[in-house]
XYZ file of C-alpha atoms in Angstrom:
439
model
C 90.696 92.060 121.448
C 93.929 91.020 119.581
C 94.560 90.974 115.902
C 94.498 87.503 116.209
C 91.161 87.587 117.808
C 89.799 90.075 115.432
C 91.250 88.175 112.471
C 89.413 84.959 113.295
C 86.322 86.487 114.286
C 85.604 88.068 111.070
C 86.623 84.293 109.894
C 84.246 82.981 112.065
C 81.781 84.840 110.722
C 81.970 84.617 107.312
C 82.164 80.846 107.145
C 78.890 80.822 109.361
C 77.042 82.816 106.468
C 78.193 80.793 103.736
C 77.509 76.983 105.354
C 74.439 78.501 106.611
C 73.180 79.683 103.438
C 74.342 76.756 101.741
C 72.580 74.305 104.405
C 69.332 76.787 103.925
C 69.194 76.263 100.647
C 69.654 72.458 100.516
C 66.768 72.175 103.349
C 64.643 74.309 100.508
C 65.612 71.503 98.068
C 64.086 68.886 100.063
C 61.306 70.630 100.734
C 61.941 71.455 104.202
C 61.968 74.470 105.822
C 65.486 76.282 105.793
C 65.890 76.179 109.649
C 66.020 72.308 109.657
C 69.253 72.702 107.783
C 70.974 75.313 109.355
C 69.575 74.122 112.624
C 71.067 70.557 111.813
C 74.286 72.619 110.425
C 74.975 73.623 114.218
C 75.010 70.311 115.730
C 77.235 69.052 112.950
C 79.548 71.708 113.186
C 79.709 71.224 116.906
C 81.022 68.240 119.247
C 79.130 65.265 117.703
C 81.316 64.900 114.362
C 85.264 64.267 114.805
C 84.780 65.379 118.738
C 84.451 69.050 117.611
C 87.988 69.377 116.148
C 86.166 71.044 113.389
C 84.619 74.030 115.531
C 87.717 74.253 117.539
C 89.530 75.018 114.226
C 86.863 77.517 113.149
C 85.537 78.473 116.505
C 88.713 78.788 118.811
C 87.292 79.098 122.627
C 89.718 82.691 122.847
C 86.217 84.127 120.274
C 83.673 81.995 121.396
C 82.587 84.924 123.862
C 82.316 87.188 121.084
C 80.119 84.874 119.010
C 77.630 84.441 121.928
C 77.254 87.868 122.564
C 76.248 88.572 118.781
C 74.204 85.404 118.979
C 72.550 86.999 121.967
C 71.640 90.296 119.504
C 70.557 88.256 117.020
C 67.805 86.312 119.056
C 66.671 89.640 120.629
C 66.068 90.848 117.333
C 63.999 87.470 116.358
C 62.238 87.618 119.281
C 61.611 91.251 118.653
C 60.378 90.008 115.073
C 58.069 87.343 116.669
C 56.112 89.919 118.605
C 55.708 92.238 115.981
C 54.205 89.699 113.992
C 51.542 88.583 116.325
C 48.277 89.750 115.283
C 44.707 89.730 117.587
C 43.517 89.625 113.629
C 44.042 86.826 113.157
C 41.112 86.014 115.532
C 38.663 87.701 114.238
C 35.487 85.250 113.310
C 37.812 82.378 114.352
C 37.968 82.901 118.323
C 35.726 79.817 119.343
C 37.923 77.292 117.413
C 41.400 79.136 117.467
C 41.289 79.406 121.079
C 39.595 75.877 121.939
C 42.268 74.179 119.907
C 45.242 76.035 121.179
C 44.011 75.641 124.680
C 44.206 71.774 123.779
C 47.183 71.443 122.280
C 49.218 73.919 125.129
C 47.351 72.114 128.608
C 47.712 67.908 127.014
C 51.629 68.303 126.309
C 52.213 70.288 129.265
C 50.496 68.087 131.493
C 52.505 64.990 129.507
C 55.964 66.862 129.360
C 55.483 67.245 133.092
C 54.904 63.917 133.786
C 57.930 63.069 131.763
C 59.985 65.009 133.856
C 59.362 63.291 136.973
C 60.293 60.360 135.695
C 63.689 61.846 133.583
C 64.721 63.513 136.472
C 66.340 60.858 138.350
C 68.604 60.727 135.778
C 69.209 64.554 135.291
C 68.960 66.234 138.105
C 68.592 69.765 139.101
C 68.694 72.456 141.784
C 65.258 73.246 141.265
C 62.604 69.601 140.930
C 59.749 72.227 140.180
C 61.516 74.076 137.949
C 62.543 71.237 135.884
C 59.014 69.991 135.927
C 57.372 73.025 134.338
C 60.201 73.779 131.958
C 59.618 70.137 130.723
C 55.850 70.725 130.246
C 56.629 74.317 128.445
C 58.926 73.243 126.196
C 56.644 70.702 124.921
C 53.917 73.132 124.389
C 55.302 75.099 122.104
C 54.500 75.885 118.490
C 56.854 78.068 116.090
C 54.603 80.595 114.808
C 57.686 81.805 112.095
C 58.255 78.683 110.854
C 54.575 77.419 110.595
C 53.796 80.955 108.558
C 56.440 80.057 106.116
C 55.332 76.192 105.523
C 51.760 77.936 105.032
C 53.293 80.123 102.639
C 55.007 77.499 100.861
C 52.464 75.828 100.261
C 49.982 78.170 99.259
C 48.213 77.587 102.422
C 48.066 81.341 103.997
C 44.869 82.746 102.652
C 43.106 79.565 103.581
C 40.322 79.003 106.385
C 42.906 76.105 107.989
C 45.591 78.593 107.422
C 44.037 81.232 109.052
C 43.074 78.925 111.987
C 46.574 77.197 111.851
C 48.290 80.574 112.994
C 45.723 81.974 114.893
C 46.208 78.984 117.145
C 50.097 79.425 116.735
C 49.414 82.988 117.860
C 48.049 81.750 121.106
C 50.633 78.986 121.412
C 53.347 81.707 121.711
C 51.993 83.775 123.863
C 51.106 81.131 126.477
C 54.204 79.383 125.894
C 56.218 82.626 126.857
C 53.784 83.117 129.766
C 54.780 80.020 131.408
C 58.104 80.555 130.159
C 58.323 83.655 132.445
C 56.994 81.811 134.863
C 59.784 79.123 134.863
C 62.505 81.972 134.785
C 60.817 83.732 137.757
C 60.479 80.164 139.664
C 64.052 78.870 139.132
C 65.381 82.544 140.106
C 67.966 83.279 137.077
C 69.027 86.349 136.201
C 71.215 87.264 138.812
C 68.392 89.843 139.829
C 66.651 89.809 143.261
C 63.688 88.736 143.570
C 61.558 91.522 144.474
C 62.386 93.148 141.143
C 60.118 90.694 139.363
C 57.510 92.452 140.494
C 58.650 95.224 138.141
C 57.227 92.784 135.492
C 53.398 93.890 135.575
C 53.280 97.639 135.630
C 56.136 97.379 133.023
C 53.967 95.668 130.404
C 50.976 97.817 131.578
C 53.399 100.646 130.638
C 53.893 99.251 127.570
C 50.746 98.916 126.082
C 48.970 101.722 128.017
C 51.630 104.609 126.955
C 54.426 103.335 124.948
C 52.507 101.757 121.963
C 50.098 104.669 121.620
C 53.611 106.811 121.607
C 54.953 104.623 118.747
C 52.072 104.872 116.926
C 51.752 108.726 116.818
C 55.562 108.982 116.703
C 55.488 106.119 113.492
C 52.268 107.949 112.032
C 54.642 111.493 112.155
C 57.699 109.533 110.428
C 55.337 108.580 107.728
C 53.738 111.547 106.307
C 57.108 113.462 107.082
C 59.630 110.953 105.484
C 59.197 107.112 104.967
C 63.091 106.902 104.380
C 64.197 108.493 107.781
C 66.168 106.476 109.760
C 64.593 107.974 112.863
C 62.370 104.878 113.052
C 64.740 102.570 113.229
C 66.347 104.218 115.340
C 63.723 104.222 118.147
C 62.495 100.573 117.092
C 66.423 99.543 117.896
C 66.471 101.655 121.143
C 63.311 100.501 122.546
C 63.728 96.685 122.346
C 67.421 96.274 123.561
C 66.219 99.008 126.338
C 63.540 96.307 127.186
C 65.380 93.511 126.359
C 68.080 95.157 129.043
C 65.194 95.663 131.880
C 63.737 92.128 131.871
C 67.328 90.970 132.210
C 68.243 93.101 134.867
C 64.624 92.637 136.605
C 65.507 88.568 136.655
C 63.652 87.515 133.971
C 65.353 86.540 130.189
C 66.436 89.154 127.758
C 64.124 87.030 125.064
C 60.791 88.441 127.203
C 61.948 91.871 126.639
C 62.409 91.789 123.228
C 59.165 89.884 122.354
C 56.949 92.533 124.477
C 58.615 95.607 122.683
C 57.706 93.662 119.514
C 53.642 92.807 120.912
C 53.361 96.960 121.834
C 54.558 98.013 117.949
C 51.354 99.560 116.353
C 49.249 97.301 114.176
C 47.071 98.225 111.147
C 43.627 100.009 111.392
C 41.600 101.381 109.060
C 42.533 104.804 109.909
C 46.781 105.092 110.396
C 49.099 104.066 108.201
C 52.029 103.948 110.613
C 52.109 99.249 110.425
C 53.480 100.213 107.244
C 56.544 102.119 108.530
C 56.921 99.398 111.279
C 56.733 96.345 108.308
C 59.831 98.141 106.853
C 61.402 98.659 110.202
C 60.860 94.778 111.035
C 62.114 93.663 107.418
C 65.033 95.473 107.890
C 66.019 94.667 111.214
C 65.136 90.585 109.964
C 67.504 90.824 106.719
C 70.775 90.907 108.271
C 69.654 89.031 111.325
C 68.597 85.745 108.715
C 71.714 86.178 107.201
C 73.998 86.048 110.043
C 72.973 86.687 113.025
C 70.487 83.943 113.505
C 72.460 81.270 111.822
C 75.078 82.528 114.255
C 72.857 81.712 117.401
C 72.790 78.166 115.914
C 75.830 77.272 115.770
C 76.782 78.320 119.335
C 73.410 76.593 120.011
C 74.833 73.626 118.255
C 78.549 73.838 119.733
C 76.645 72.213 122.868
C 75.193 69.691 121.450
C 76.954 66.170 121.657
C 75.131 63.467 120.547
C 78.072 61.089 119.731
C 78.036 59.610 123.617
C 73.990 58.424 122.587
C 73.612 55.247 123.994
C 70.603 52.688 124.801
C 69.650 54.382 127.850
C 69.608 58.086 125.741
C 67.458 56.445 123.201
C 65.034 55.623 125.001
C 64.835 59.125 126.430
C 64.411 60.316 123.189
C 61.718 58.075 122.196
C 59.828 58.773 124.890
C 60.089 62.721 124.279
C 59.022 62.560 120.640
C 55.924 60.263 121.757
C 54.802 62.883 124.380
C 55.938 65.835 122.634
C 54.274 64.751 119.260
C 51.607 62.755 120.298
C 50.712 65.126 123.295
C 50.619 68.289 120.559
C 48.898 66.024 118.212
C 46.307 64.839 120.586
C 45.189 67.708 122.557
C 45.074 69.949 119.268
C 42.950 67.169 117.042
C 40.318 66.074 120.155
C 39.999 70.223 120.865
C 39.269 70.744 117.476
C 37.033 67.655 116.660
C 35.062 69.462 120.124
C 34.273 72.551 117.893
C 32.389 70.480 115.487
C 35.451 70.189 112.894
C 35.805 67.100 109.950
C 38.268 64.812 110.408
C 41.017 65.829 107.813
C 41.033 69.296 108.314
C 41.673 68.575 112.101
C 44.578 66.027 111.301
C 46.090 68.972 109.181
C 45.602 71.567 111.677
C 47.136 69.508 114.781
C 49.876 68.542 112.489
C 50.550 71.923 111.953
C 50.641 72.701 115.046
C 53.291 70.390 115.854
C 55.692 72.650 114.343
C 58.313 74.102 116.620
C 61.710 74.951 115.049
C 63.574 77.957 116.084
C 61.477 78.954 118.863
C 62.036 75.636 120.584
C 65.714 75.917 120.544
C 65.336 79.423 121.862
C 63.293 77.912 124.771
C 65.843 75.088 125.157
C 68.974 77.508 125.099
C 67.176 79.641 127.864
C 66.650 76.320 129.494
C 70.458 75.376 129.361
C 71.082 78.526 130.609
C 68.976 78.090 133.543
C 70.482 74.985 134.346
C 67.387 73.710 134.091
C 68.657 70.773 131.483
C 72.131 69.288 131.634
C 73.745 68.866 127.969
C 72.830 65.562 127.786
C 69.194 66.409 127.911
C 69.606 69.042 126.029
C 71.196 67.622 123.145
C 67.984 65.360 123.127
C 65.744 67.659 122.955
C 67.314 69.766 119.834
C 66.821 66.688 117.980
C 63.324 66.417 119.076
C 62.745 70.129 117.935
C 64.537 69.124 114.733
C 62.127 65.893 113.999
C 58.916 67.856 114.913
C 59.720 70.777 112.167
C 60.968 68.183 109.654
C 57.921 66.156 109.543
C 55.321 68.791 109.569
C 55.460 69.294 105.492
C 55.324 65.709 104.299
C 52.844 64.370 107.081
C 51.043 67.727 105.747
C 51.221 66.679 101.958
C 49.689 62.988 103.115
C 46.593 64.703 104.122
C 46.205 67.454 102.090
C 48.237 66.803 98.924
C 49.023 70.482 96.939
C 46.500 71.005 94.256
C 44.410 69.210 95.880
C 43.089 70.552 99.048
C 43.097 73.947 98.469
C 39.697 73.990 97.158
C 37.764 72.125 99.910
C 40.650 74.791 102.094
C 38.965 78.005 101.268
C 35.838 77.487 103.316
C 35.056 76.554 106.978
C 35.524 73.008 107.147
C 33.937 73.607 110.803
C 30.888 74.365 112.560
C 29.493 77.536 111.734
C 29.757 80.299 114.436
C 26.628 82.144 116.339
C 25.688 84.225 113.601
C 25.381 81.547 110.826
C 27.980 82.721 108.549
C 31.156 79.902 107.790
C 33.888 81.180 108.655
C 36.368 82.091 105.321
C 39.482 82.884 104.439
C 39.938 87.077 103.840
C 39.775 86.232 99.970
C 37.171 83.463 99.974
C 33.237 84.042 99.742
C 31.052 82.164 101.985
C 30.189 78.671 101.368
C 28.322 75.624 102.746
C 30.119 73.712 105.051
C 31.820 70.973 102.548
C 35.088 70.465 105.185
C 36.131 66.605 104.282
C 35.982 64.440 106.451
C-alpha cells in the first residue's frame, strides 16, 4: 500500500464510525432500531445521491479493496455472534408453538418468494434459473434474530411469554434460513471450490459438535477457574472461527456458514459449568469493536452498490410486489401457524409482526446473493430497501397492537393453548396463570 493509500484508509475509516454512530443514534431517536439508520446511511453514501461523487471522494476505488476485506472480518465476526447467541433454551416448554409458527412463516414466503422469481426473472436473468428461484424464496424467509432481540429489549418485551416465543421462532428462522442458504451456495456452485469438496460439509459439522464443542467447553471451564482475564480465550475463540470461516470458503460454500457454525458449537450454560460465562465475555468483546466499525463498515460497501436513482415505473412495481410477498407471506404463514396452536388473535398479530423483522441478516443474505450473481444490482438495490421497510415497521405496527404499558400484563402469561401437561406456558420470571391471552 502507498502512503496515499494508507492515509485515506485510516480516513475512510474514521468518517465511517462517526456518520455511523451519528445515523445510529438518530434511528434510536425515532424509535427505530439503530441498523435502519446506518443501514439507510450506506445507500446514501453510495451511488443514489449526487451519482456517488460523495463516496468516490471518501471511498476512492484505489481502497475500496481494503474496505471489503475488513467488511468481510467484520461480518464473520457477526455471524460468529449470531451463532453464539442461539439457544435450544429458548425452546424449552414452547416447542409445539415455536416450531409450528416458524415452520409457517419459513415454508409460505418461500413458496411466495419462489413464485416471484419466476416471474422477475425474465427481467433479471441469471446463469443459474434454479438458483435464482430458491435464493428468492430464502431471502424472503428470513427473520433477524439480533435485531428482533433488541426491539424486545427495547421495549421491555424479553422476559415475556410472546417474547420468549418471538425468538424462539427467530431461533428456528435462522437456522433454516442458513440451511437453505447453504443449499443455494452449494446449487449455484460459488466458491471457486470443486464440487466434491462440499461433501466435506457433513462430517465437518459432525466434528464440530461431536469433539470440538466438548473441547471448548473443558478448555473454557480450565480458563475460568485458572484466570477469567487471560487472553487465551480469545485467542482460541478468534482462531477457531476464521479457521472455519476459511474451510467453508475453501470447501465452496460462504465464509458466513463457517463463522455461524463455530458460533452454534461454543458451550452454552448448564447447571453444572460455568465456562458460557467466559464465552459471554469473549462474544462481547469480539461484538464491541465490530458495532463500532466493522459492521457499519460492511454497510457502506453494502450500500456503495446500491443505486436506486435509475428507479423507474417498471422498478416500482417490482418493489411492490416484493414487500407484498415478503411481508404478507411472513405475516401470513406466521399468524395462520400460530392461530393453528390454539393462540388469541392479538398476541398472534404481534408475534407474526415480529417476525417480520429482518435487518442485518437480510443484507448479509442479499450481499452473499450479489456475490453469487444470483441478483443483478438492480434487483439488489430493491431488495435492501425491502429489508429496510420490513425492520422499520416492526416497532410502530408493534406499538398499534400492543401499546407499552399496556400489554405487558396480559404478556406475562401464555396467551395460548396450554401444552400436554396442563401447565401455561410463562415467561422465566412469571408464575403460572389462567389463560387470559386477548383476543
Amino acid at each position: 500500500m502507498s502512503t496515499h493509500q494508507v492515509s485515506m484508509l485510516f480516513v475512510a475509516l474514521a468518517s465511517i464510525s462517526l456518520l455511523a454512530y451519528a445515523a445510529g443514534a438518530l434511528a434510536r431517536r425515532l424509535r427505530q432500531p439503530a441498523v435502519i439508520g446506518e443501514v439507510a446511511l450506506g445507500v446514501l453514501l453510495g451511488p443514489t445521491l449526487l451519482n456517488g461523487a460523495l463516496s468516490d471522494t471518501l471511498f476512492p476505488a484505489d481502497i475500496r479493496p481494503f474496505l471489503t476485506a475488513l467488511a468481510n472480518i467484520g461480518v464473520a465476526l457477526f455471524m460468529f455472534a449470531v451463532g453464539a447467541e442461539l439457544d435450544a433454551g429458548l425452546l424449552r416448554g414452547r416447542r409445539v408453538v415455536a416450531g409450528t409458527v416458524a415452520a409457517g412463516s419459513i415454508a409460505l414466503p418461500f413458496l411466495l418468494g419462489a413464485l416471484l422469481a419466476l416471474h422477475l426473472h425474465a427481467g433479471h436473468p441469471t446463469d443459474d434459473r434454479a438458483g435464482f428461484v430458491l435464493f428468492m424464496g430464502a431471502a424472503m424467509s428470513v427473520t433477524a434474530f439480533p435485531v428482533l432481540a433488541r426491539i424486545l429489549t427495547d421495549r421491555g418485551m424479553q422476559r415475556t411469554w410472546l417474547g420468549a416465543v418471538a425468538l424462539a421462532c427467530a431461533a428456528i428462522d435462522d437456522v433454516l434460513a442458513w440451511t437453505l442458504l447453504a443449499v443455494v451456495v452449494a446449487i449455484i456452485g460459488a466458491g471457486g471450490g470443486s464440487q466434491w469438496l462440499l461433501l466435506l460439509l457433513v462430517p465437518y459439522v459432525v466434528l464440530m459438535f461431536t469433539v470440538v464443542r466438548p473441547l471448548l467447553r473443558r478448555f473454557l471451564e480450565h480458563r475460568r477457574r485458572a484466570d477469567p482475564e487471560h487472553p487465551g480465550a480469545l485467542v482460541v475463540t478468534l482462531v477457531g472461527l476464521l479457521s472455519s470461516a476459511a474451510f467453508t470458503e475453501w470447501i465452496g460454500l460462504h465464509f458466513i456458514f463457517g463463522a455461524f457454525i463455530f458460533g452454534a458449537v461454543m458451550p452454552r450454560p448448564t447447571a453444572r459449568c460455568a465456562a458460557p460465562d467466559v464465552t459471554g465475555r469473549v462474544r462481547e468483546r469480539l461484538s464491541y469493536l465490530n458495532d463500532l466499525l466493522l459492521l457499519p463498515l460492511f454497510f457502506v460497501v453494502a450500500g456503495l452498490k446500491v443505486d436506486l436513482s435509475g428507479m423507474n415505473g417498471a422498478a416500482l412495481v417490482e418493489l411492490g410486489l416484493i414487500l407484498a410477498v415478503a411481508v404478507g407471506g411472513k405475516f401470513a404463514g406466521a399468524f395462520l401457524a400460530a392461530r393453528a396452536t390454539g393462540m388469541k388473535n392479538r398476541p398472534a398479530t404481534a408475534l407474526a409482526l415480529l417476525i417480520n423483522t429482518r435487518g442485518l441478516t437480510e443484507l448479509v443474505i442479499l450481499t452473499v446473493g450479489l456475490q453469487l450473481g444470483a441478483l443483478d444490482g438492480e434487483l439488489y438495490s430493491t431488495m435492501v430497501v425491502m429489508a429496510l421497510v420490513t425492520t422499520a415497521m416492526a416497532g410502530p405496527l408493534l406499538q398499534l397492537v400492543y401499546p407499552v404499558g399496556r400489554a405487558h400484563p396480559a404478556l406475562a402469561t401464555s396467551p395460548g393453548p396450554r401444552p400436554a401437561g396442563g401447565t401455561a406456558e410463562k415467561a422465566p420470571s412469571a408464575q403460572a396463570a389462567p389463560d387470559r391471552g386477548p383476543d
